[in-house]
mmCIF file of C-alpha atoms in Angstrom:
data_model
loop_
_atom_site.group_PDB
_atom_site.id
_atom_site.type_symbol
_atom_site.label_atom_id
_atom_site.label_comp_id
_atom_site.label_asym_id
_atom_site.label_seq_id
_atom_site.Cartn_x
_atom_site.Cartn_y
_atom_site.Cartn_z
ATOM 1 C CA UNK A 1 80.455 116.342 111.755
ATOM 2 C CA UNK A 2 79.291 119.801 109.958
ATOM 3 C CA UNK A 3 81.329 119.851 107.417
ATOM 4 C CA UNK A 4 80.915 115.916 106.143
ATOM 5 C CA UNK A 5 77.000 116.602 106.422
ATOM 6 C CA UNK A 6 77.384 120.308 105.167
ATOM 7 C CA UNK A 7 79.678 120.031 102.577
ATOM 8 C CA UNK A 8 78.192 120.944 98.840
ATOM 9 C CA UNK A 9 79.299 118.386 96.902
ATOM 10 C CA UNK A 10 78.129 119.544 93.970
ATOM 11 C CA UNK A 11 78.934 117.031 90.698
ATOM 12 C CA UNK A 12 81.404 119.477 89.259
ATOM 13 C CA UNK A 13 82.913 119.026 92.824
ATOM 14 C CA UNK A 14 82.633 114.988 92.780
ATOM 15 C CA UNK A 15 84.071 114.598 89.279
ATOM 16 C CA UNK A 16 87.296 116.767 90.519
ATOM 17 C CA UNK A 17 88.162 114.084 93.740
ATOM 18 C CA UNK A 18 86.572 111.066 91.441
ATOM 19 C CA UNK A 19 89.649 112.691 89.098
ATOM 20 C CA UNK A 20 92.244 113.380 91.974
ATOM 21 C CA UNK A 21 91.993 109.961 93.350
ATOM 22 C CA UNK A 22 92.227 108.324 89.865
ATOM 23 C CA UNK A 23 95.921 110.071 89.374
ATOM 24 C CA UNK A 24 96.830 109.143 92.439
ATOM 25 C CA UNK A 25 96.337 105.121 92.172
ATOM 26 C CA UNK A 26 97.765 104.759 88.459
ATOM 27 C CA UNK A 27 100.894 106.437 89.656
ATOM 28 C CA UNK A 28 101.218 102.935 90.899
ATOM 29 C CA UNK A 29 101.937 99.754 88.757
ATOM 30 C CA UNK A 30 102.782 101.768 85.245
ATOM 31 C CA UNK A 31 99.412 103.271 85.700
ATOM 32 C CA UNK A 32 97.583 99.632 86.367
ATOM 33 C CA UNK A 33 97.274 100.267 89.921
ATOM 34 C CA UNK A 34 97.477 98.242 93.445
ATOM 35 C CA UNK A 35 95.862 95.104 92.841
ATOM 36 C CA UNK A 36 94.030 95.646 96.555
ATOM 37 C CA UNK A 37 92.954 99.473 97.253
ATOM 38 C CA UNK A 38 91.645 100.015 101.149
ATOM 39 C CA UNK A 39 90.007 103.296 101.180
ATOM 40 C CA UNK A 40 88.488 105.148 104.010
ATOM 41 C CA UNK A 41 85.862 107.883 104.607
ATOM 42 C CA UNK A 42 83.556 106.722 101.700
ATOM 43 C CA UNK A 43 80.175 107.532 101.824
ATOM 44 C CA UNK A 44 78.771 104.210 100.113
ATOM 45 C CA UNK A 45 78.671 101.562 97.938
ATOM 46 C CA UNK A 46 76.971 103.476 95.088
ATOM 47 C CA UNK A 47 79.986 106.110 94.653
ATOM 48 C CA UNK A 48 82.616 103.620 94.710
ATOM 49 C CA UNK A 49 80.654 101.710 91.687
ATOM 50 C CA UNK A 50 80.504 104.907 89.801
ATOM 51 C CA UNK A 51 84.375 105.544 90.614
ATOM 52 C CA UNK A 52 85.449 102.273 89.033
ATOM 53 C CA UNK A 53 82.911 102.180 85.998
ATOM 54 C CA UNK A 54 83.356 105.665 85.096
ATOM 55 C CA UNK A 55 87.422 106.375 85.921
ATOM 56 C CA UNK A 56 88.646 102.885 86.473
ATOM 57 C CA UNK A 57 86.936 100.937 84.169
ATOM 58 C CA UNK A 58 90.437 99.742 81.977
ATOM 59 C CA UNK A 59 91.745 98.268 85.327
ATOM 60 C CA UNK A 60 89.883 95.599 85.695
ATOM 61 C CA UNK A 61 88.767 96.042 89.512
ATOM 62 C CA UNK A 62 85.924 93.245 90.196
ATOM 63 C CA UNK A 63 85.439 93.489 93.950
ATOM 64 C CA UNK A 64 84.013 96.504 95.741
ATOM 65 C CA UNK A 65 83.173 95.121 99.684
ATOM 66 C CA UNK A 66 81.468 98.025 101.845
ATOM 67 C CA UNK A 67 79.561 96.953 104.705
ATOM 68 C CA UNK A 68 77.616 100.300 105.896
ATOM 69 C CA UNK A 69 78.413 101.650 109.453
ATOM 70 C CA UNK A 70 76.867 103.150 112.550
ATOM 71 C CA UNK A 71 79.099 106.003 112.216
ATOM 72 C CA UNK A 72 76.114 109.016 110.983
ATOM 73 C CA UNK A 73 78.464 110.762 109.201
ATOM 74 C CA UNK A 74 78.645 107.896 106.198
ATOM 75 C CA UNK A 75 83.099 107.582 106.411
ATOM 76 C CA UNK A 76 82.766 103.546 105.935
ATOM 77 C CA UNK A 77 85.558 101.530 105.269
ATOM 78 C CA UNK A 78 85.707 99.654 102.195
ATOM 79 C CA UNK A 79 88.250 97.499 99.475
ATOM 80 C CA UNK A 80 88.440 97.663 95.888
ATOM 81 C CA UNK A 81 90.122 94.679 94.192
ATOM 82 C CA UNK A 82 90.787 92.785 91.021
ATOM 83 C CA UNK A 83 90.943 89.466 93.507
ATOM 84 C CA UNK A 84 87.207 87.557 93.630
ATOM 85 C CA UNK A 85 85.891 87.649 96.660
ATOM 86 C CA UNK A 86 85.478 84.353 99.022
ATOM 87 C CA UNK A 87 82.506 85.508 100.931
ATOM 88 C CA UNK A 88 80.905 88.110 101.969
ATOM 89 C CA UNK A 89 82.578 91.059 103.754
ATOM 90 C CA UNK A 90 81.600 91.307 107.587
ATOM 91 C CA UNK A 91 81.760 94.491 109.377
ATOM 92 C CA UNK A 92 83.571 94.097 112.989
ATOM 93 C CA UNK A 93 81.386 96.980 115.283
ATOM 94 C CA UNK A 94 83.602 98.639 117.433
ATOM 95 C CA UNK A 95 81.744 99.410 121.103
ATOM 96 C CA UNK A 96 83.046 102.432 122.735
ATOM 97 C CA UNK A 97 80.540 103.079 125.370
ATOM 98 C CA UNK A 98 81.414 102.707 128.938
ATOM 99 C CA UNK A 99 79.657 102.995 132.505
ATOM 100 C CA UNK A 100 81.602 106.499 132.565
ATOM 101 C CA UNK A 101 80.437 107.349 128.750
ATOM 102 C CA UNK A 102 77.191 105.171 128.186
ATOM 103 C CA UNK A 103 76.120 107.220 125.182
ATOM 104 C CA UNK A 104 79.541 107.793 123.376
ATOM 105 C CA UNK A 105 78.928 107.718 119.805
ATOM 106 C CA UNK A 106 79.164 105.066 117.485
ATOM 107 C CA UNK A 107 82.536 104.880 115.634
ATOM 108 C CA UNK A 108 83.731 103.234 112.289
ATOM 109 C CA UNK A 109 84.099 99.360 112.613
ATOM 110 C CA UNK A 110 86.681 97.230 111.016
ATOM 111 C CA UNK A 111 86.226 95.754 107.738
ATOM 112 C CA UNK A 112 87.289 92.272 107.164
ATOM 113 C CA UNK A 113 87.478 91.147 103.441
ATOM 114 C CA UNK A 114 88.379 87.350 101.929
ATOM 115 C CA UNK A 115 89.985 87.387 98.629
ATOM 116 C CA UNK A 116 90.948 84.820 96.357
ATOM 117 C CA UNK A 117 94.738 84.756 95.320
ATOM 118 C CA UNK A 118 96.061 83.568 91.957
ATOM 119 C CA UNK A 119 97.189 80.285 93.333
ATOM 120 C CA UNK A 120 93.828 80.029 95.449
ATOM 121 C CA UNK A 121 94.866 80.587 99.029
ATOM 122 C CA UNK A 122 92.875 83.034 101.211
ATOM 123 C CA UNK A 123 93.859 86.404 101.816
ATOM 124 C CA UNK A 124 92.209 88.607 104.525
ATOM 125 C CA UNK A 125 92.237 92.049 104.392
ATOM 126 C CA UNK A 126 91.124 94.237 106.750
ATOM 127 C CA UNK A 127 90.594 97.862 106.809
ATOM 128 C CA UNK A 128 90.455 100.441 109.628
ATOM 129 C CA UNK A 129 89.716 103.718 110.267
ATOM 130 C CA UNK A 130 90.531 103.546 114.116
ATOM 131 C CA UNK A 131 88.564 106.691 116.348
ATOM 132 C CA UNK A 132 90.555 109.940 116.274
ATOM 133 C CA UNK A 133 92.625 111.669 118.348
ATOM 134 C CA UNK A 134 89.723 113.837 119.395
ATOM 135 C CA UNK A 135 88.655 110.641 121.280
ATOM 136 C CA UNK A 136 90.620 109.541 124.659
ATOM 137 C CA UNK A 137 93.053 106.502 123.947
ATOM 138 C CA UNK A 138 91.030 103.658 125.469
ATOM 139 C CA UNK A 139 89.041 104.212 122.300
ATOM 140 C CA UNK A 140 92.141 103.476 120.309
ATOM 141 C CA UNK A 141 92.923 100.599 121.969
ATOM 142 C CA UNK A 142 89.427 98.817 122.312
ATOM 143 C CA UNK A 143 89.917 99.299 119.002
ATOM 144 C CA UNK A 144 92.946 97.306 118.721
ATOM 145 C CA UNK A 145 91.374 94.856 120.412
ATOM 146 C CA UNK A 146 88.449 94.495 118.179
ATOM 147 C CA UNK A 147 91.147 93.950 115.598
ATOM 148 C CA UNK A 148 92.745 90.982 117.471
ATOM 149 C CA UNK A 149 90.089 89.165 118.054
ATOM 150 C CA UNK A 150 89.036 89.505 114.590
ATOM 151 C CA UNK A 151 92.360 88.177 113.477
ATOM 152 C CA UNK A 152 92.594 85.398 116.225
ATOM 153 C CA UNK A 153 89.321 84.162 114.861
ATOM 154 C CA UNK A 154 90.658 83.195 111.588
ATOM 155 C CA UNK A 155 91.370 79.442 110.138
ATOM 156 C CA UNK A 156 94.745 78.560 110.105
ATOM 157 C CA UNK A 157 97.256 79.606 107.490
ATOM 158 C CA UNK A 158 95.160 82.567 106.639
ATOM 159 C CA UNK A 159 97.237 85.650 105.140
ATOM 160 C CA UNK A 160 96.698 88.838 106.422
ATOM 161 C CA UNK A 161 96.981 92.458 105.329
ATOM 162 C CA UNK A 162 95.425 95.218 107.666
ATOM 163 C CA UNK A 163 95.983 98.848 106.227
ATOM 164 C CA UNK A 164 94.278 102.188 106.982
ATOM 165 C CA UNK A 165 94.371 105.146 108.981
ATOM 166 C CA UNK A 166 95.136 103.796 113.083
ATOM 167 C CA UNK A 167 95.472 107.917 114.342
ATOM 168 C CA UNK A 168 97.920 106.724 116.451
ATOM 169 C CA UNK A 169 100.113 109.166 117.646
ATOM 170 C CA UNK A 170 103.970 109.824 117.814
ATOM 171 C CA UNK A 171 103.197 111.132 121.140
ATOM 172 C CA UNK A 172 100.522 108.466 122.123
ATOM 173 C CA UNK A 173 102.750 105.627 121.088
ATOM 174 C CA UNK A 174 105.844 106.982 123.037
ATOM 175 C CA UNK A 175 103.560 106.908 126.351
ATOM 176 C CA UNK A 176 101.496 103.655 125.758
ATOM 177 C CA UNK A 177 103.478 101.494 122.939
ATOM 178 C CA UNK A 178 100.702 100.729 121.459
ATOM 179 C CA UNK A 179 102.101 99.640 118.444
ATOM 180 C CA UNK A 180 104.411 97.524 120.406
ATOM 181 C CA UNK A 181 101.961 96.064 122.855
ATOM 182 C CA UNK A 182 99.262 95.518 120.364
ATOM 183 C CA UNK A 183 100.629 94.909 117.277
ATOM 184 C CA UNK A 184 104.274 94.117 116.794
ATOM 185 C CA UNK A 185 103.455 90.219 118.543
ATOM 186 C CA UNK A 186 101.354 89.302 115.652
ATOM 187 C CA UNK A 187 102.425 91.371 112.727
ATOM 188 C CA UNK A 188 105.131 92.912 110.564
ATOM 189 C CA UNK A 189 104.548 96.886 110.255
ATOM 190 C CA UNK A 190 105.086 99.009 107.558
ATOM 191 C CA UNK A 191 107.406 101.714 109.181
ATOM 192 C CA UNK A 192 109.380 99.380 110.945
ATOM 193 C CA UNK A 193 110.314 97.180 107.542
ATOM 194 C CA UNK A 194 110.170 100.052 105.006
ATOM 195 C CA UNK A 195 111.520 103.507 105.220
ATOM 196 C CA UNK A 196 113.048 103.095 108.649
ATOM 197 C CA UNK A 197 114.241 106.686 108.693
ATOM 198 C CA UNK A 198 111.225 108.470 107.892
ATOM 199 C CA UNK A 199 109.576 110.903 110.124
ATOM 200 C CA UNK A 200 106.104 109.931 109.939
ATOM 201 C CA UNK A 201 102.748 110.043 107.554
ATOM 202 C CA UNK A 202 100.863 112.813 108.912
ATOM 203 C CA UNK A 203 102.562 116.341 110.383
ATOM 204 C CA UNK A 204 100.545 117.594 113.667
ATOM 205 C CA UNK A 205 101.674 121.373 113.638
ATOM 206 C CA UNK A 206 100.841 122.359 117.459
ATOM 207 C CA UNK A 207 102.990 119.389 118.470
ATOM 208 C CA UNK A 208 105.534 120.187 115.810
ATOM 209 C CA UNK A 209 105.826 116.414 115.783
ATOM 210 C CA UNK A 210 105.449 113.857 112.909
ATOM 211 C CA UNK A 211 103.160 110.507 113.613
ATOM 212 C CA UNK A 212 102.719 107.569 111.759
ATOM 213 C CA UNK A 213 98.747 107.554 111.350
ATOM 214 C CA UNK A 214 98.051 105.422 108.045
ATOM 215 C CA UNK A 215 99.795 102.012 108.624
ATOM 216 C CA UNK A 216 99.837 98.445 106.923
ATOM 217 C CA UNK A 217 100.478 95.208 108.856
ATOM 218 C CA UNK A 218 101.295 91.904 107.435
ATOM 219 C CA UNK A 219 101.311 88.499 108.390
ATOM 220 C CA UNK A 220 104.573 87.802 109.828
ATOM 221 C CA UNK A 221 105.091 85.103 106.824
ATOM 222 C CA UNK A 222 104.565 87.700 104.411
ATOM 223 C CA UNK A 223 107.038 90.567 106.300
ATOM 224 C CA UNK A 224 110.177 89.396 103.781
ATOM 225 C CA UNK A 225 108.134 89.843 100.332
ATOM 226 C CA UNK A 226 106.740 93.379 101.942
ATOM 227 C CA UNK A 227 110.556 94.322 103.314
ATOM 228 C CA UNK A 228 111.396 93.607 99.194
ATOM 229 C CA UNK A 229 108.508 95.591 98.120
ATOM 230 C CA UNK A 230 108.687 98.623 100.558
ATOM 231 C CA UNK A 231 113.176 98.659 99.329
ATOM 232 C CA UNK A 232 112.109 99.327 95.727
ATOM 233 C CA UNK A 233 109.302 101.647 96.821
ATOM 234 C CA UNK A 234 111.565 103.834 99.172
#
């Protein structure tokens, strides 16, 4: 919490990570970049306006949906597309408190964005930072829960993407299966259809162990065009 309310970003210091972030997404497409970006930790709507007027501005990115957060230390969700939206975003509050922890703080909530697709169907994309590992794993999987409900509620037909940062870990999901409880009924995941023989995202040094943390999910209907697209990534 000190350091995100602490920090000096000074402009000097903004215009380097405005900069940084900028390589980073025209490395994809021949520069253009992802036609759907789900970022987290952003502090609001007003910086990721300035990002895409000032640094983005030839890629034509029309949607920014941020929906601002209980979380104090302003890490919001949010998606940057060249799809119009449908409707307004909606921001799914995630409840953490318990008779055992009645004042646990509030956490980042899921962030559920319609877009239009070229040929008019609905996509829904939602992004999630999920509570860290510094939090107990019921967190994690209330949580997961949040996100099926969200998903349940849906009209039929809907595509889905969900992609972000889960903090599940190697260690966590060996001992609970999350991912295979919670997820793998309903969706196709990224590790599991791409890369199969990659360690992980994110390296955890006391642990020595590799986990995959940052995670996208698809619509089971959509897992064959993401297999093709994750085989020409890899």
């Amino acid at each position: 919490l000190g350091e995100c309310l602490e920090k000096d970003w000074s402009e000097m210091i903004l215009k380097r990570k405005f900069q940084r972030i900028t390589d980073v997404v025209k490395q994809v497409g021949q520069g253009k970049g992802p036609d759907i970006l789900i970022l987290q930790e952003v502090e609001n709507k007003i910086v990721l306006e300035r990002w895409r007027d000032e640094y983005l501005k030839n890629l034509n990115y029309q949607t920014i949906a941020l929906v601002e957060g209980p979380d104090e230390r302003g890490i919001d969700t949010a998606v940057i597309s060249r799809l119009p939206l449908m409707q307004p975003p909606q921001l799914h509050q995630i409840d953490l408190t318990s008779p055992e922890d009645p004042k646990a703080r509030p956490t980042r909530g899921i962030l559920e964005t319609h877009l239009r697709l070229p040929n008019g169907d609905r996509l829904a994309v939602f992004a999630v930072h999920f509570p860290s590992q510094g939090a107990p794993t019921p967190a994690r999987i209330k949580a997961l829960e949040v996100l099926q409900q969200a998903t349940a509620a849906l009209p039929p037909h809907t595509q889905i993407v969900v992609g972000g940062d889960f903090n599940i870990s190697a260690k966590e999901d060996w001992k609970e299966k999350l991912f295979d409880k919670y997820i793998a009924p309903k969706f196709a995941i990224s590790h599991k259809i791409g890369c199969q023989d990659c360690v992980g995202t994110i390296y955890f040094p006391p642990d020595k162990t590799w986990s995959f943390f940052d995670v996208l999910l698809f619509a089971p209907e959509m897992a064959e065009i993401a297999r093709t697209f994750f085989d020409r990534s890899w």
